[in-house]
PDB file of C-alpha atoms in Angstrom:
ATOM      1  CA  UNK Q 213      23.430 -55.200 -88.250  1.00  0.00           C
ATOM      2  CA  UNK Q 214      20.560 -56.033 -90.681  1.00  0.00           C
ATOM      3  CA  UNK Q 215      17.988 -54.317 -88.459  1.00  0.00           C
ATOM      4  CA  UNK Q 216      20.153 -51.207 -88.304  1.00  0.00           C
ATOM      5  CA  UNK Q 217      20.394 -51.082 -92.096  1.00  0.00           C
ATOM      6  CA  UNK Q 218      16.602 -51.478 -92.444  1.00  0.00           C
ATOM      7  CA  UNK Q 219      16.052 -48.693 -89.934  1.00  0.00           C
ATOM      8  CA  UNK Q 220      18.379 -46.362 -91.802  1.00  0.00           C
ATOM      9  CA  UNK Q 221      16.643 -47.205 -95.123  1.00  0.00           C
ATOM     10  CA  UNK Q 222      13.251 -46.399 -93.609  1.00  0.00           C
ATOM     11  CA  UNK Q 223      14.570 -43.114 -92.230  1.00  0.00           C
ATOM     12  CA  UNK Q 224      15.985 -42.301 -95.650  1.00  0.00           C
ATOM     13  CA  UNK Q 225      12.610 -42.945 -97.355  1.00  0.00           C
ATOM     14  CA  UNK Q 226      10.633 -40.986 -94.761  1.00  0.00           C
ATOM     15  CA  UNK Q 227      13.095 -38.144 -95.062  1.00  0.00           C
ATOM     16  CA  UNK Q 228      12.618 -38.009 -98.839  1.00  0.00           C
ATOM     17  CA  UNK Q 229       8.801 -37.892 -98.528  1.00  0.00           C
ATOM     18  CA  UNK Q 230       8.956 -35.316 -95.752  1.00  0.00           C
ATOM     19  CA  UNK Q 231      11.389 -33.184 -97.730  1.00  0.00           C
ATOM     20  CA  UNK Q 232       9.097 -33.191-100.772  1.00  0.00           C
ATOM     21  CA  UNK Q 233       6.212 -32.103 -98.604  1.00  0.00           C
ATOM     22  CA  UNK Q 234       8.195 -29.260 -97.101  1.00  0.00           C
ATOM     23  CA  UNK Q 235       9.336 -28.012-100.520  1.00  0.00           C
ATOM     24  CA  UNK Q 236       5.709 -27.191-101.333  1.00  0.00           C
ATOM     25  CA  UNK Q 237       4.920 -25.686 -97.929  1.00  0.00           C
ATOM     26  CA  UNK Q 238       5.277 -22.089 -96.669  1.00  0.00           C
ATOM     27  CA  UNK Q 239       8.185 -21.345 -94.398  1.00  0.00           C
ATOM     28  CA  UNK Q 240      10.477 -23.516 -96.509  1.00  0.00           C
ATOM     29  CA  UNK Q 241      13.755 -22.198 -95.079  1.00  0.00           C
ATOM     30  CA  UNK Q 242      12.642 -22.767 -91.509  1.00  0.00           C
ATOM     31  CA  UNK Q 243      11.395 -26.251 -92.375  1.00  0.00           C
ATOM     32  CA  UNK Q 244      14.729 -27.130 -93.989  1.00  0.00           C
ATOM     33  CA  UNK Q 245      16.547 -26.246 -90.764  1.00  0.00           C
ATOM     34  CA  UNK Q 246      14.108 -28.349 -88.755  1.00  0.00           C
ATOM     35  CA  UNK Q 247      14.702 -31.361 -90.997  1.00  0.00           C
ATOM     36  CA  UNK Q 248      18.485 -30.933 -90.840  1.00  0.00           C
ATOM     37  CA  UNK Q 249      18.256 -30.877 -87.062  1.00  0.00           C
ATOM     38  CA  UNK Q 250      16.167 -34.052 -87.003  1.00  0.00           C
ATOM     39  CA  UNK Q 251      18.649 -35.842 -89.251  1.00  0.00           C
ATOM     40  CA  UNK Q 252      21.555 -34.787 -87.042  1.00  0.00           C
ATOM     41  CA  UNK Q 253      19.710 -35.966 -83.918  1.00  0.00           C
ATOM     42  CA  UNK Q 254      18.927 -39.337 -85.505  1.00  0.00           C
ATOM     43  CA  UNK Q 255      22.541 -39.811 -86.560  1.00  0.00           C
ATOM     44  CA  UNK Q 256      23.775 -39.001 -83.047  1.00  0.00           C
ATOM     45  CA  UNK Q 257      21.358 -41.496 -81.455  1.00  0.00           C
ATOM     46  CA  UNK Q 258      22.433 -44.152 -83.945  1.00  0.00           C
ATOM     47  CA  UNK Q 259      26.127 -43.537 -83.299  1.00  0.00           C
ATOM     48  CA  UNK Q 260      25.921 -43.743 -79.513  1.00  0.00           C
ATOM     49  CA  UNK Q 261      23.788 -46.892 -79.671  1.00  0.00           C
ATOM     50  CA  UNK Q 262      26.294 -48.875 -81.732  1.00  0.00           C
ATOM     51  CA  UNK Q 263      28.114 -51.393 -79.493  1.00  0.00           C
ATOM     52  CA  UNK Q 264      31.857 -51.966 -79.644  1.00  0.00           C
ATOM     53  CA  UNK Q 265      33.390 -54.556 -81.949  1.00  0.00           C
ATOM     54  CA  UNK Q 266      31.949 -58.036 -81.479  1.00  0.00           C
ATOM     55  CA  UNK Q 267      34.309 -60.499 -79.822  1.00  0.00           C
ATOM     56  CA  UNK Q 268      34.624 -64.034 -81.166  1.00  0.00           C
ATOM     57  CA  UNK Q 269      36.638 -66.712 -79.375  1.00  0.00           C
ATOM     58  CA  UNK Q 270      38.382 -69.294 -81.506  1.00  0.00           C
ATOM     59  CA  UNK Q 271      40.334 -72.259 -80.122  1.00  0.00           C
ATOM     60  CA  UNK Q 272      43.095 -73.642 -82.327  1.00  0.00           C
ATOM     61  CA  UNK Q 273      45.275 -76.743 -81.941  1.00  0.00           C
ATOM     62  CA  UNK Q 274      48.877 -76.436 -83.141  1.00  0.00           C
ATOM     63  CA  UNK Q 275      51.333 -79.317 -83.272  1.00  0.00           C
ATOM     64  CA  UNK Q 276      55.094 -78.758 -83.018  1.00  0.00           C
ATOM     65  CA  UNK Q 277      57.100 -78.178 -86.163  1.00  0.00           C
ATOM     66  CA  UNK Q 278      59.964 -80.084 -84.493  1.00  0.00           C
ATOM     67  CA  UNK Q 279      60.652 -82.053 -81.333  1.00  0.00           C
ATOM     68  CA  UNK Q 280      63.767 -83.553 -79.790  1.00  0.00           C
ATOM     69  CA  UNK Q 281      64.651 -85.454 -76.633  1.00  0.00           C
ATOM     70  CA  UNK Q 282      68.148 -85.601 -75.167  1.00  0.00           C
ATOM     71  CA  UNK Q 283      69.856 -88.165 -72.940  1.00  0.00           C
ATOM     72  CA  UNK Q 284      72.934 -87.587 -70.778  1.00  0.00           C
ATOM     73  CA  UNK Q 285      73.966 -91.256 -71.252  1.00  0.00           C
ATOM     74  CA  UNK Q 286      74.293 -90.499 -74.983  1.00  0.00           C
ATOM     75  CA  UNK Q 287      75.445 -86.873 -74.904  1.00  0.00           C
ATOM     76  CA  UNK Q 288      76.098 -86.500 -78.652  1.00  0.00           C
ATOM     77  CA  UNK Q 289      72.990 -88.328 -79.880  1.00  0.00           C
ATOM     78  CA  UNK Q 290      70.104 -86.321 -81.370  1.00  0.00           C
ATOM     79  CA  UNK Q 291      66.686 -87.944 -81.061  1.00  0.00           C
ATOM     80  CA  UNK Q 292      65.071 -85.570 -83.515  1.00  0.00           C
ATOM     81  CA  UNK Q 293      61.362 -85.569 -84.451  1.00  0.00           C
ATOM     82  CA  UNK Q 294      60.654 -88.938 -82.802  1.00  0.00           C
ATOM     83  CA  UNK Q 295      56.981 -89.809 -82.406  1.00  0.00           C
ATOM     84  CA  UNK Q 296      57.507 -90.748 -78.742  1.00  0.00           C
ATOM     85  CA  UNK Q 297      59.336 -88.371 -76.411  1.00  0.00           C
ATOM     86  CA  UNK Q 298      60.955 -89.081 -73.048  1.00  0.00           C
ATOM     87  CA  UNK Q 299      61.506 -87.313 -69.746  1.00  0.00           C
ATOM     88  CA  UNK Q 300      63.430 -89.211 -67.092  1.00  0.00           C
ATOM     89  CA  UNK Q 301      65.379 -88.973 -63.857  1.00  0.00           C
ATOM     90  CA  UNK Q 302      66.613 -92.479 -62.997  1.00  0.00           C
ATOM     91  CA  UNK Q 303      69.112 -93.309 -60.247  1.00  0.00           C
ATOM     92  CA  UNK Q 304      71.901 -95.685 -61.284  1.00  0.00           C
ATOM     93  CA  UNK Q 305      74.423 -97.753 -59.371  1.00  0.00           C
ATOM     94  CA  UNK Q 306      77.293 -95.725 -57.992  1.00  0.00           C
ATOM     95  CA  UNK Q 307      75.196 -92.652 -57.251  1.00  0.00           C
ATOM     96  CA  UNK Q 308      74.841 -91.483 -60.846  1.00  0.00           C
ATOM     97  CA  UNK Q 309      71.562 -90.521 -62.520  1.00  0.00           C
ATOM     98  CA  UNK Q 310      70.304 -90.966 -66.082  1.00  0.00           C
ATOM     99  CA  UNK Q 311      68.503 -87.803 -67.209  1.00  0.00           C
ATOM    100  CA  UNK Q 312      66.306 -87.268 -70.259  1.00  0.00           C
ATOM    101  CA  UNK Q 313      64.614 -84.029 -71.298  1.00  0.00           C
ATOM    102  CA  UNK Q 314      62.260 -83.184 -74.159  1.00  0.00           C
ATOM    103  CA  UNK Q 315      62.123 -80.089 -76.383  1.00  0.00           C
ATOM    104  CA  UNK Q 316      59.281 -78.731 -78.518  1.00  0.00           C
ATOM    105  CA  UNK Q 317      59.364 -76.039 -81.204  1.00  0.00           C
ATOM    106  CA  UNK Q 318      56.156 -74.396 -82.491  1.00  0.00           C
ATOM    107  CA  UNK Q 319      55.535 -72.156 -85.496  1.00  0.00           C
ATOM    108  CA  UNK Q 320      52.699 -69.730 -84.648  1.00  0.00           C
ATOM    109  CA  UNK Q 321      52.824 -67.632 -87.817  1.00  0.00           C
ATOM    110  CA  UNK Q 322      49.441 -68.937 -89.059  1.00  0.00           C
ATOM    111  CA  UNK Q 323      47.524 -67.929 -85.943  1.00  0.00           C
ATOM    112  CA  UNK Q 324      44.582 -65.599 -86.738  1.00  0.00           C
ATOM    113  CA  UNK Q 325      45.009 -61.993 -85.684  1.00  0.00           C
ATOM    114  CA  UNK Q 326      43.683 -61.245 -82.224  1.00  0.00           C
ATOM    115  CA  UNK Q 327      44.495 -61.317 -78.543  1.00  0.00           C
ATOM    116  CA  UNK Q 328      45.575 -64.677 -77.127  1.00  0.00           C
ATOM    117  CA  UNK Q 329      43.451 -65.123 -74.015  1.00  0.00           C
ATOM    118  CA  UNK Q 330      44.495 -68.658 -73.079  1.00  0.00           C
ATOM    119  CA  UNK Q 331      47.215 -71.108 -74.124  1.00  0.00           C
ATOM    120  CA  UNK Q 332      47.784 -74.643 -72.865  1.00  0.00           C
ATOM    121  CA  UNK Q 333      50.638 -77.026 -73.701  1.00  0.00           C
ATOM    122  CA  UNK Q 334      49.434 -80.638 -73.605  1.00  0.00           C
ATOM    123  CA  UNK Q 335      50.970 -84.106 -73.812  1.00  0.00           C
ATOM    124  CA  UNK Q 336      49.503 -87.618 -73.699  1.00  0.00           C
ATOM    125  CA  UNK Q 337      51.616 -89.908 -71.465  1.00  0.00           C
ATOM    126  CA  UNK Q 338      51.897 -93.552 -72.469  1.00  0.00           C
ATOM    127  CA  UNK Q 339      53.035 -94.612 -68.999  1.00  0.00           C
ATOM    128  CA  UNK Q 340      55.797 -94.009 -66.496  1.00  0.00           C
ATOM    129  CA  UNK Q 341      56.675 -93.334 -62.875  1.00  0.00           C
ATOM    130  CA  UNK Q 342      55.332 -90.402 -60.859  1.00  0.00           C
ATOM    131  CA  UNK Q 343      57.037 -87.103 -60.185  1.00  0.00           C
ATOM    132  CA  UNK Q 344      56.735 -83.335 -60.603  1.00  0.00           C
ATOM    133  CA  UNK Q 345      57.280 -82.046 -64.148  1.00  0.00           C
ATOM    134  CA  UNK Q 346      58.500 -78.525 -64.961  1.00  0.00           C
ATOM    135  CA  UNK Q 347      57.938 -76.786 -68.286  1.00  0.00           C
ATOM    136  CA  UNK Q 348      60.398 -74.028 -69.258  1.00  0.00           C
ATOM    137  CA  UNK Q 349      60.642 -71.591 -72.126  1.00  0.00           C
ATOM    138  CA  UNK Q 350      63.821 -71.961 -74.198  1.00  0.00           C
ATOM    139  CA  UNK Q 351      65.678 -70.328 -77.074  1.00  0.00           C
ATOM    140  CA  UNK Q 352      65.656 -73.528 -79.161  1.00  0.00           C
ATOM    141  CA  UNK Q 353      65.298 -72.755 -82.886  1.00  0.00           C
ATOM    142  CA  UNK Q 354      64.047 -76.191 -83.950  1.00  0.00           C
ATOM    143  CA  UNK Q 355      67.324 -77.548 -85.353  1.00  0.00           C
ATOM    144  CA  UNK Q 356      68.740 -80.940 -84.202  1.00  0.00           C
ATOM    145  CA  UNK Q 357      70.269 -80.876 -80.717  1.00  0.00           C
ATOM    146  CA  UNK Q 358      71.925 -83.336 -78.343  1.00  0.00           C
ATOM    147  CA  UNK Q 359      72.556 -83.337 -74.602  1.00  0.00           C
ATOM    148  CA  UNK Q 360      75.816 -81.477 -75.186  1.00  0.00           C
ATOM    149  CA  UNK Q 361      74.275 -78.823 -77.468  1.00  0.00           C
ATOM    150  CA  UNK Q 362      70.894 -78.314 -75.789  1.00  0.00           C
ATOM    151  CA  UNK Q 363      69.922 -74.718 -74.941  1.00  0.00           C
ATOM    152  CA  UNK Q 364      69.559 -73.743 -71.321  1.00  0.00           C
ATOM    153  CA  UNK Q 365      66.247 -73.441 -69.540  1.00  0.00           C
ATOM    154  CA  UNK Q 366      64.558 -70.060 -69.629  1.00  0.00           C
ATOM    155  CA  UNK Q 367      61.611 -68.984 -67.487  1.00  0.00           C
ATOM    156  CA  UNK Q 368      59.674 -71.625 -65.573  1.00  0.00           C
ATOM    157  CA  UNK Q 369      56.167 -71.553 -67.085  1.00  0.00           C
ATOM    158  CA  UNK Q 370      54.271 -74.180 -65.114  1.00  0.00           C
ATOM    159  CA  UNK Q 371      54.683 -77.293 -62.945  1.00  0.00           C
ATOM    160  CA  UNK Q 372      52.383 -80.321 -62.987  1.00  0.00           C
ATOM    161  CA  UNK Q 373      52.392 -83.514 -60.942  1.00  0.00           C
ATOM    162  CA  UNK Q 374      52.509 -86.657 -63.065  1.00  0.00           C
ATOM    163  CA  UNK Q 375      50.949 -89.699 -61.393  1.00  0.00           C
ATOM    164  CA  UNK Q 376      52.490 -92.312 -63.686  1.00  0.00           C
ATOM    165  CA  UNK Q 377      49.272 -92.893 -65.653  1.00  0.00           C
ATOM    166  CA  UNK Q 378      48.053 -92.066 -69.155  1.00  0.00           C
ATOM    167  CA  UNK Q 379      45.786 -89.066 -68.537  1.00  0.00           C
ATOM    168  CA  UNK Q 380      46.524 -85.944 -70.596  1.00  0.00           C
ATOM    169  CA  UNK Q 381      48.755 -83.408 -68.847  1.00  0.00           C
ATOM    170  CA  UNK Q 382      48.176 -79.700 -69.394  1.00  0.00           C
ATOM    171  CA  UNK Q 383      50.547 -76.789 -68.686  1.00  0.00           C
ATOM    172  CA  UNK Q 384      49.540 -73.128 -68.704  1.00  0.00           C
ATOM    173  CA  UNK Q 385      51.760 -71.253 -71.200  1.00  0.00           C
ATOM    174  CA  UNK Q 386      49.661 -68.097 -71.607  1.00  0.00           C
ATOM    175  CA  UNK Q 387      52.495 -65.890 -70.342  1.00  0.00           C
ATOM    176  CA  UNK Q 388      54.880 -67.261 -72.985  1.00  0.00           C
ATOM    177  CA  UNK Q 389      52.427 -66.337 -75.757  1.00  0.00           C
ATOM    178  CA  UNK Q 390      51.274 -63.008 -74.348  1.00  0.00           C
ATOM    179  CA  UNK Q 391      53.242 -60.979 -76.893  1.00  0.00           C
ATOM    180  CA  UNK Q 392      51.872 -62.968 -79.876  1.00  0.00           C
ATOM    181  CA  UNK Q 393      55.271 -64.435 -80.874  1.00  0.00           C
ATOM    182  CA  UNK Q 394      55.644 -66.086 -84.276  1.00  0.00           C
ATOM    183  CA  UNK Q 395      57.594 -69.012 -82.780  1.00  0.00           C
ATOM    184  CA  UNK Q 396      57.915 -70.494 -79.313  1.00  0.00           C
ATOM    185  CA  UNK Q 397      59.822 -73.409 -77.796  1.00  0.00           C
ATOM    186  CA  UNK Q 398      59.647 -75.331 -74.521  1.00  0.00           C
ATOM    187  CA  UNK Q 399      61.674 -77.830 -72.526  1.00  0.00           C
ATOM    188  CA  UNK Q 400      60.144 -80.434 -70.201  1.00  0.00           C
ATOM    189  CA  UNK Q 401      62.070 -82.001 -67.307  1.00  0.00           C
ATOM    190  CA  UNK Q 402      61.475 -83.433 -63.875  1.00  0.00           C
ATOM    191  CA  UNK Q 403      61.767 -80.956 -61.019  1.00  0.00           C
ATOM    192  CA  UNK Q 404      64.116 -83.238 -59.096  1.00  0.00           C
ATOM    193  CA  UNK Q 405      66.720 -84.710 -61.436  1.00  0.00           C
ATOM    194  CA  UNK Q 406      68.420 -86.557 -58.596  1.00  0.00           C
ATOM    195  CA  UNK Q 407      65.465 -88.379 -57.048  1.00  0.00           C
ATOM    196  CA  UNK Q 408      65.578 -91.331 -54.620  1.00  0.00           C
ATOM    197  CA  UNK Q 409      63.575 -93.456 -57.099  1.00  0.00           C
ATOM    198  CA  UNK Q 410      62.912 -93.451 -60.830  1.00  0.00           C
ATOM    199  CA  UNK Q 411      60.706 -90.785 -62.365  1.00  0.00           C
ATOM    200  CA  UNK Q 412      59.878 -91.006 -66.051  1.00  0.00           C
ATOM    201  CA  UNK Q 413      57.201 -89.937 -68.490  1.00  0.00           C
ATOM    202  CA  UNK Q 414      57.091 -91.297 -72.042  1.00  0.00           C
ATOM    203  CA  UNK Q 415      54.578 -89.311 -74.064  1.00  0.00           C
ATOM    204  CA  UNK Q 416      53.112 -88.551 -77.488  1.00  0.00           C
ATOM    205  CA  UNK Q 417      51.010 -85.842 -79.169  1.00  0.00           C
ATOM    206  CA  UNK Q 418      52.589 -82.670 -77.767  1.00  0.00           C
ATOM    207  CA  UNK Q 419      50.422 -79.735 -78.815  1.00  0.00           C
ATOM    208  CA  UNK Q 420      49.233 -76.243 -78.055  1.00  0.00           C
ATOM    209  CA  UNK Q 421      45.579 -75.384 -77.457  1.00  0.00           C
ATOM    210  CA  UNK Q 422      45.289 -71.628 -78.046  1.00  0.00           C
ATOM    211  CA  UNK Q 423      42.175 -69.488 -77.585  1.00  0.00           C
ATOM    212  CA  UNK Q 424      42.198 -66.252 -79.580  1.00  0.00           C
ATOM    213  CA  UNK Q 425      39.716 -63.377 -79.406  1.00  0.00           C
ATOM    214  CA  UNK Q 426      39.096 -61.866 -82.834  1.00  0.00           C
ATOM    215  CA  UNK Q 427      37.046 -58.722 -83.550  1.00  0.00           C
ATOM    216  CA  UNK Q 428      34.370 -58.189 -86.189  1.00  0.00           C
ATOM    217  CA  UNK Q 429      34.184 -54.447 -86.886  1.00  0.00           C
ATOM    218  CA  UNK Q 430      30.904 -52.889 -87.969  1.00  0.00           C
ATOM    219  CA  UNK Q 431      31.216 -50.299 -90.708  1.00  0.00           C
ATOM    220  CA  UNK Q 432      28.142 -48.517 -92.111  1.00  0.00           C
ATOM    221  CA  UNK Q 433      28.091 -45.612 -94.560  1.00  0.00           C
ATOM    222  CA  UNK Q 434      24.756 -44.020 -95.426  1.00  0.00           C
ATOM    223  CA  UNK Q 435      23.688 -40.992 -97.447  1.00  0.00           C
ATOM    224  CA  UNK Q 436      20.868 -39.389 -95.496  1.00  0.00           C
ATOM    225  CA  UNK Q 437      18.994 -37.958 -98.478  1.00  0.00           C
ATOM    226  CA  UNK Q 438      19.435 -37.170-102.141  1.00  0.00           C
ATOM    227  CA  UNK Q 439      20.600 -33.767-103.270  1.00  0.00           C
ATOM    228  CA  UNK Q 440      17.847 -31.225-103.781  1.00  0.00           C
ATOM    229  CA  UNK Q 441      17.881 -27.747-105.277  1.00  0.00           C
ATOM    230  CA  UNK Q 442      19.874 -25.317-103.190  1.00  0.00           C
ATOM    231  CA  UNK Q 443      22.071 -27.930-101.423  1.00  0.00           C
ATOM    232  CA  UNK Q 444      25.812 -28.138-101.954  1.00  0.00           C
ATOM    233  CA  UNK Q 445      26.538 -31.638-100.670  1.00  0.00           C
ATOM    234  CA  UNK Q 446      25.114 -34.798 -99.192  1.00  0.00           C
ATOM    235  CA  UNK Q 447      25.115 -35.653 -95.498  1.00  0.00           C
ATOM    236  CA  UNK Q 448      27.017 -38.925 -94.967  1.00  0.00           C
ATOM    237  CA  UNK Q 449      27.397 -40.704 -91.604  1.00  0.00           C
ATOM    238  CA  UNK Q 450      29.969 -43.454 -91.074  1.00  0.00           C
ATOM    239  CA  UNK Q 451      29.802 -45.849 -88.130  1.00  0.00           C
ATOM    240  CA  UNK Q 452      32.896 -47.890 -87.256  1.00  0.00           C
TER     241      UNK Q 452
END
């Protein structure tokens, strides 16, 4: 960008000197046309050599505005904005199962403008029992919910096997953010909620890792030469 400006300044200065020389030379009208043609050619070469907008990738971490986990053993209880969240499918005596699911609500209104090229939902397990975890989109609006008032599961976004350890789990949610929504919410549950043995994942630090491509547009406006006697206007070239 700086080199291009220096080049245009040099062309401007050379053009002024050359124009002064031609004003005192015979064949002035012909020379004026020659100079105008050279300026037009230079401007065309400059325009076609300008690359497209520069792309800058920026990765941003966003934490949920609200969370909630629900438990079918306590169907009217709202476990709202707890620091530790729970997902469980635990067989009980008599053939019943205790089920827990977790919900996450994110406000994306402060994301920088640009195309979202990658989005990952992450959690840090604190321990549990292995099983396959499914992450769904939901219509949850971030208000307190219980098992009885929880919204239904939307589209399945990703499935990840949890080994019962404490390694970070990552789910691909790029499709859910493809339209640059201002809010988004998810629900996490075990794939099999009637398993032969206990599956559970207690976890903390739910978050989104979002990579956004932003553009830096180049805009240059340059007057090719000062007005001289006999001219009606300046030649101005704008590069965007």
